[in-house]
Amino acid sequence: MRDTLCLMMMQFVSEEPGNRFTEDGSPYFAEPLIGFAAADDPLFAQYQEVIGPFHMTPTELVQQEAPPWRPATVICWALPISEATRRSNRTETTYPSRPWAQTRQHGEAFNATLRRRVVQFLVDAGYRALAPQLHPAWREYRDSPVGIASSWSERHAAYAAGLGTFSLNDALITPAGIAHRLGSVVTDARFAPTPRTSADHRSNCLWYREGSCGACIGRCPVGALSKEGHDKDLCREHVYGTVPEAVGEKFQVTSTGCGLCQTKVPCEGRIPAGKLPPTTTEGTGSARCQSL
C-alpha cells in the first residue's frame, strides 16, 4: 500500500498536465519528497504550545468530521520547485520572476489537486482521509503570539514527518532544499513513520548550525529578515500587497509569492554542507518514500 501510494504520487506529479507551464510544457515541480508521521506523535500536541492552542492536532481535526473518526497517519510531501524556475529567480532583487510567480499560483493550484488525489486514492482503498489545508475547519490567525499563523501548519507537519528542519527565514530545508511547496493529508490508514534523523529542529540551517551564512537576510528586499529571525508582518505586506500590485497583472496572476530568500542561497536546492555537517540521530529515513 505504501509503495503503491508513493508511486501514484510520483507518477501524478510527473504526468499530470496541471504540473506544467502552459507556454512550454516544462514542470512547475520536480519529483516529490514524501514522508509519514504518526497522527498521535507528541509533536502535534507540542505545536499547540509552540504555535498556539488554535493549532489543531490530527485528532482534533478529524473530530470536525461527521461522523468523527480516529486518524492514524499524516502523509506529507514537498514539491521541489524546478531548477529552471529557481534559476530565473536568482537574478531578481525586488520582485519574483515570472516563472516563480506563476508557480506560486498555478503550481499551488496543482498542489491542491494533488491533495485531493491522495484523499481520493485512500478513500477508494477503503480508508478515510482529509486534506487539512482544504478542510472547512482551517483558519488563519493574525494576532497569535507567533504572529500570523494558521490552524494547521504544513511546515510543522512536514517536520514531524522527517522531511526537513527549519531555517532563519522560517521555511523548511529539505534534502531537496528550501524552494518548494508543501502538502499533507490525514488518514486512518496506518503507515510506518519516517524516522526524523535530525537531532535539532534547525540543524539543516547554516546560521543555526554554525553561526555562518545568513544569505537569506541580504536577499530580502524589505528587511523582513535579520539575525533575530523573520518579521512576518513586513514579509506578508510585501508578498501579499506590494508584489501582486506591482507585477501581478504583468505576470497574469493574483498570487505571486516572492521567494528571493529561497533562491541564490546555499540551501536553495539541498541541505548545505557548511563547515559542520548536520547533526543527526540514528536512523536511515529517506526523504523520498522509504521503500522506493
JSON list of N, CA, C and O in Angstrom, two decimals, residues 204-234:
[
{"chain": "A", "resi": 204, "resn": "ASN", "atom": "N", "xyz": [19.53, 21.87, 9.74]},
{"chain": "A", "resi": 204, "resn": "ASN", "atom": "CA", "xyz": [19.86, 21.99, 8.31]},
{"chain": "A", "resi": 204, "resn": "ASN", "atom": "C", "xyz": [20.23, 23.42, 7.92]},
{"chain": "A", "resi": 204, "resn": "ASN", "atom": "O", "xyz": [20.70, 23.64, 6.80]},
{"chain": "A", "resi": 205, "resn": "CYS", "atom": "N", "xyz": [20.01, 24.38, 8.81]},
{"chain": "A", "resi": 205, "resn": "CYS", "atom": "CA", "xyz": [20.28, 25.79, 8.53]},
{"chain": "A", "resi": 205, "resn": "CYS", "atom": "C", "xyz": [21.68, 26.16, 9.01]},
{"chain": "A", "resi": 205, "resn": "CYS", "atom": "O", "xyz": [22.00, 25.99, 10.19]},
{"chain": "A", "resi": 206, "resn": "LEU", "atom": "N", "xyz": [22.51, 26.68, 8.10]},
{"chain": "A", "resi": 206, "resn": "LEU", "atom": "CA", "xyz": [23.88, 27.02, 8.47]},
{"chain": "A", "resi": 206, "resn": "LEU", "atom": "C", "xyz": [23.95, 28.07, 9.57]},
{"chain": "A", "resi": 206, "resn": "LEU", "atom": "O", "xyz": [24.85, 28.05, 10.41]},
{"chain": "A", "resi": 207, "resn": "TRP", "atom": "N", "xyz": [22.99, 28.99, 9.58]},
{"chain": "A", "resi": 207, "resn": "TRP", "atom": "CA", "xyz": [23.01, 30.04, 10.60]},
{"chain": "A", "resi": 207, "resn": "TRP", "atom": "C", "xyz": [22.86, 29.44, 12.00]},
{"chain": "A", "resi": 207, "resn": "TRP", "atom": "O", "xyz": [23.61, 29.76, 12.92]},
{"chain": "A", "resi": 208, "resn": "TYR", "atom": "N", "xyz": [21.92, 28.54, 12.14]},
{"chain": "A", "resi": 208, "resn": "TYR", "atom": "CA", "xyz": [21.69, 27.93, 13.45]},
{"chain": "A", "resi": 208, "resn": "TYR", "atom": "C", "xyz": [22.71, 26.84, 13.76]},
{"chain": "A", "resi": 208, "resn": "TYR", "atom": "O", "xyz": [23.02, 26.60, 14.92]},
{"chain": "A", "resi": 209, "resn": "ARG", "atom": "N", "xyz": [23.23, 26.20, 12.71]},
{"chain": "A", "resi": 209, "resn": "ARG", "atom": "CA", "xyz": [24.14, 25.08, 12.94]},
{"chain": "A", "resi": 209, "resn": "ARG", "atom": "C", "xyz": [25.53, 25.53, 13.34]},
{"chain": "A", "resi": 209, "resn": "ARG", "atom": "O", "xyz": [26.17, 24.95, 14.20]},
{"chain": "A", "resi": 210, "resn": "GLU", "atom": "N", "xyz": [26.00, 26.60, 12.68]},
{"chain": "A", "resi": 210, "resn": "GLU", "atom": "CA", "xyz": [27.39, 27.00, 12.94]},
{"chain": "A", "resi": 210, "resn": "GLU", "atom": "C", "xyz": [27.60, 28.51, 12.97]},
{"chain": "A", "resi": 210, "resn": "GLU", "atom": "O", "xyz": [28.74, 28.98, 13.02]},
{"chain": "A", "resi": 211, "resn": "GLY", "atom": "N", "xyz": [26.51, 29.27, 12.93]},
{"chain": "A", "resi": 211, "resn": "GLY", "atom": "CA", "xyz": [26.64, 30.72, 13.01]},
{"chain": "A", "resi": 211, "resn": "GLY", "atom": "C", "xyz": [27.16, 31.37, 11.76]},
{"chain": "A", "resi": 211, "resn": "GLY", "atom": "O", "xyz": [27.61, 32.52, 11.78]},
{"chain": "A", "resi": 212, "resn": "SER", "atom": "N", "xyz": [27.11, 30.65, 10.63]},
{"chain": "A", "resi": 212, "resn": "SER", "atom": "CA", "xyz": [27.59, 31.22, 9.37]},
{"chain": "A", "resi": 212, "resn": "SER", "atom": "C", "xyz": [26.41, 31.48, 8.44]},
{"chain": "A", "resi": 212, "resn": "SER", "atom": "O", "xyz": [25.25, 31.29, 8.81]},
{"chain": "A", "resi": 213, "resn": "CYS", "atom": "N", "xyz": [26.69, 31.89, 7.24]},
{"chain": "A", "resi": 213, "resn": "CYS", "atom": "CA", "xyz": [25.69, 32.13, 6.19]},
{"chain": "A", "resi": 213, "resn": "CYS", "atom": "C", "xyz": [24.86, 33.36, 6.50]},
{"chain": "A", "resi": 213, "resn": "CYS", "atom": "O", "xyz": [25.39, 34.47, 6.56]},
{"chain": "A", "resi": 214, "resn": "GLY", "atom": "N", "xyz": [23.57, 33.23, 6.66]},
{"chain": "A", "resi": 214, "resn": "GLY", "atom": "CA", "xyz": [22.70, 34.39, 6.75]},
{"chain": "A", "resi": 214, "resn": "GLY", "atom": "C", "xyz": [22.44, 35.02, 5.40]},
{"chain": "A", "resi": 214, "resn": "GLY", "atom": "O", "xyz": [22.03, 36.19, 5.31]},
{"chain": "A", "resi": 215, "resn": "ALA", "atom": "N", "xyz": [22.67, 34.25, 4.31]},
{"chain": "A", "resi": 215, "resn": "ALA", "atom": "CA", "xyz": [22.50, 34.79, 2.96]},
{"chain": "A", "resi": 215, "resn": "ALA", "atom": "C", "xyz": [21.06, 35.25, 2.72]},
{"chain": "A", "resi": 215, "resn": "ALA", "atom": "O", "xyz": [20.83, 36.21, 1.97]},
{"chain": "A", "resi": 216, "resn": "CYS", "atom": "N", "xyz": [20.10, 34.60, 3.34]},
{"chain": "A", "resi": 216, "resn": "CYS", "atom": "CA", "xyz": [18.70, 34.98, 3.12]},
{"chain": "A", "resi": 216, "resn": "CYS", "atom": "C", "xyz": [18.41, 36.38, 3.64]},
{"chain": "A", "resi": 216, "resn": "CYS", "atom": "O", "xyz": [17.52, 37.06, 3.12]},
{"chain": "A", "resi": 217, "resn": "ILE", "atom": "N", "xyz": [19.18, 36.85, 4.63]},
{"chain": "A", "resi": 217, "resn": "ILE", "atom": "CA", "xyz": [18.97, 38.19, 5.17]},
{"chain": "A", "resi": 217, "resn": "ILE", "atom": "C", "xyz": [19.18, 39.23, 4.07]},
{"chain": "A", "resi": 217, "resn": "ILE", "atom": "O", "xyz": [18.36, 40.14, 3.88]},
{"chain": "A", "resi": 218, "resn": "GLY", "atom": "N", "xyz": [20.28, 39.10, 3.35]},
{"chain": "A", "resi": 218, "resn": "GLY", "atom": "CA", "xyz": [20.59, 40.06, 2.29]},
{"chain": "A", "resi": 218, "resn": "GLY", "atom": "C", "xyz": [19.70, 39.94, 1.08]},
{"chain": "A", "resi": 218, "resn": "GLY", "atom": "O", "xyz": [19.61, 40.87, 0.28]},
{"chain": "A", "resi": 219, "resn": "ARG", "atom": "N", "xyz": [19.01, 38.81, 0.93]},
{"chain": "A", "resi": 219, "resn": "ARG", "atom": "CA", "xyz": [18.13, 38.62, -0.22]},
{"chain": "A", "resi": 219, "resn": "ARG", "atom": "C", "xyz": [16.76, 39.27, -0.03]},
{"chain": "A", "resi": 219, "resn": "ARG", "atom": "O", "xyz": [16.04, 39.49, -1.00]},
{"chain": "A", "resi": 220, "resn": "CYS", "atom": "N", "xyz": [16.38, 39.57, 1.21]},
{"chain": "A", "resi": 220, "resn": "CYS", "atom": "CA", "xyz": [15.05, 40.13, 1.45]},
{"chain": "A", "resi": 220, "resn": "CYS", "atom": "C", "xyz": [15.03, 41.60, 1.06]},
{"chain": "A", "resi": 220, "resn": "CYS", "atom": "O", "xyz": [15.80, 42.41, 1.60]},
{"chain": "A", "resi": 221, "resn": "PRO", "atom": "N", "xyz": [14.16, 42.01, 0.16]},
{"chain": "A", "resi": 221, "resn": "PRO", "atom": "CA", "xyz": [14.15, 43.41, -0.32]},
{"chain": "A", "resi": 221, "resn": "PRO", "atom": "C", "xyz": [13.51, 44.39, 0.66]},
{"chain": "A", "resi": 221, "resn": "PRO", "atom": "O", "xyz": [13.60, 45.61, 0.45]},
{"chain": "A", "resi": 222, "resn": "VAL", "atom": "N", "xyz": [12.86, 43.89, 1.72]},
{"chain": "A", "resi": 222, "resn": "VAL", "atom": "CA", "xyz": [12.18, 44.81, 2.64]},
{"chain": "A", "resi": 222, "resn": "VAL", "atom": "C", "xyz": [12.69, 44.70, 4.07]},
{"chain": "A", "resi": 222, "resn": "VAL", "atom": "O", "xyz": [12.10, 45.26, 5.00]},
{"chain": "A", "resi": 223, "resn": "GLY", "atom": "N", "xyz": [13.80, 43.99, 4.26]},
{"chain": "A", "resi": 223, "resn": "GLY", "atom": "CA", "xyz": [14.39, 43.89, 5.59]},
{"chain": "A", "resi": 223, "resn": "GLY", "atom": "C", "xyz": [13.57, 43.09, 6.58]},
{"chain": "A", "resi": 223, "resn": "GLY", "atom": "O", "xyz": [13.64, 43.32, 7.80]},
{"chain": "A", "resi": 224, "resn": "ALA", "atom": "N", "xyz": [12.82, 42.12, 6.10]},
{"chain": "A", "resi": 224, "resn": "ALA", "atom": "CA", "xyz": [12.00, 41.30, 6.99]},
{"chain": "A", "resi": 224, "resn": "ALA", "atom": "C", "xyz": [12.79, 40.20, 7.67]},
{"chain": "A", "resi": 224, "resn": "ALA", "atom": "O", "xyz": [12.27, 39.51, 8.55]},
{"chain": "A", "resi": 225, "resn": "LEU", "atom": "N", "xyz": [14.06, 40.03, 7.27]},
{"chain": "A", "resi": 225, "resn": "LEU", "atom": "CA", "xyz": [14.91, 39.01, 7.88]},
{"chain": "A", "resi": 225, "resn": "LEU", "atom": "C", "xyz": [16.11, 39.66, 8.56]},
{"chain": "A", "resi": 225, "resn": "LEU", "atom": "O", "xyz": [16.67, 40.64, 8.05]},
{"chain": "A", "resi": 226, "resn": "SER", "atom": "N", "xyz": [16.46, 39.13, 9.70]},
{"chain": "A", "resi": 226, "resn": "SER", "atom": "CA", "xyz": [17.62, 39.61, 10.44]},
{"chain": "A", "resi": 226, "resn": "SER", "atom": "C", "xyz": [18.20, 38.44, 11.22]},
{"chain": "A", "resi": 226, "resn": "SER", "atom": "O", "xyz": [17.66, 37.32, 11.18]},
{"chain": "A", "resi": 227, "resn": "LYS", "atom": "N", "xyz": [19.26, 38.68, 11.94]},
{"chain": "A", "resi": 227, "resn": "LYS", "atom": "CA", "xyz": [19.86, 37.63, 12.76]},
{"chain": "A", "resi": 227, "resn": "LYS", "atom": "C", "xyz": [18.90, 37.15, 13.84]},
{"chain": "A", "resi": 227, "resn": "LYS", "atom": "O", "xyz": [19.06, 36.07, 14.40]},
{"chain": "A", "resi": 228, "resn": "GLU", "atom": "N", "xyz": [17.91, 37.97, 14.15]},
{"chain": "A", "resi": 228, "resn": "GLU", "atom": "CA", "xyz": [16.91, 37.60, 15.16]},
{"chain": "A", "resi": 228, "resn": "GLU", "atom": "C", "xyz": [15.78, 36.76, 14.57]},
{"chain": "A", "resi": 228, "resn": "GLU", "atom": "O", "xyz": [14.97, 36.22, 15.31]},
{"chain": "A", "resi": 229, "resn": "GLY", "atom": "N", "xyz": [15.72, 36.70, 13.23]},
{"chain": "A", "resi": 229, "resn": "GLY", "atom": "CA", "xyz": [14.68, 35.87, 12.63]},
{"chain": "A", "resi": 229, "resn": "GLY", "atom": "C", "xyz": [13.84, 36.59, 11.60]},
{"chain": "A", "resi": 229, "resn": "GLY", "atom": "O", "xyz": [14.32, 37.46, 10.88]},
{"chain": "A", "resi": 230, "resn": "HIS", "atom": "N", "xyz": [12.55, 36.25, 11.56]},
{"chain": "A", "resi": 230, "resn": "HIS", "atom": "CA", "xyz": [11.65, 36.59, 10.47]},
{"chain": "A", "resi": 230, "resn": "HIS", "atom": "C", "xyz": [10.53, 37.50, 10.96]},
{"chain": "A", "resi": 230, "resn": "HIS", "atom": "O", "xyz": [9.77, 37.14, 11.86]},
{"chain": "A", "resi": 231, "resn": "ASP", "atom": "N", "xyz": [10.42, 38.69, 10.40]},
{"chain": "A", "resi": 231, "resn": "ASP", "atom": "CA", "xyz": [9.32, 39.61, 10.70]},
{"chain": "A", "resi": 231, "resn": "ASP", "atom": "C", "xyz": [8.17, 39.26, 9.76]},
{"chain": "A", "resi": 231, "resn": "ASP", "atom": "O", "xyz": [8.15, 39.66, 8.58]},
{"chain": "A", "resi": 232, "resn": "LYS", "atom": "N", "xyz": [7.20, 38.54, 10.26]},
{"chain": "A", "resi": 232, "resn": "LYS", "atom": "CA", "xyz": [6.11, 38.05, 9.42]},
{"chain": "A", "resi": 232, "resn": "LYS", "atom": "C", "xyz": [5.25, 39.18, 8.84]},
{"chain": "A", "resi": 232, "resn": "LYS", "atom": "O", "xyz": [4.76, 39.08, 7.71]},
{"chain": "A", "resi": 233, "resn": "ASP", "atom": "N", "xyz": [5.07, 40.24, 9.60]},
{"chain": "A", "resi": 233, "resn": "ASP", "atom": "CA", "xyz": [4.23, 41.33, 9.14]},
{"chain": "A", "resi": 233, "resn": "ASP", "atom": "C", "xyz": [4.84, 42.05, 7.94]},
{"chain": "A", "resi": 233, "resn": "ASP", "atom": "O", "xyz": [4.16, 42.33, 6.95]},
{"chain": "A", "resi": 234, "resn": "LEU", "atom": "N", "xyz": [6.14, 42.38, 8.04]},
{"chain": "A", "resi": 234, "resn": "LEU", "atom": "CA", "xyz": [6.82, 43.03, 6.92]},
{"chain": "A", "resi": 234, "resn": "LEU", "atom": "C", "xyz": [6.81, 42.12, 5.69]},
{"chain": "A", "resi": 234, "resn": "LEU", "atom": "O", "xyz": [6.58, 42.57, 4.56]}
]
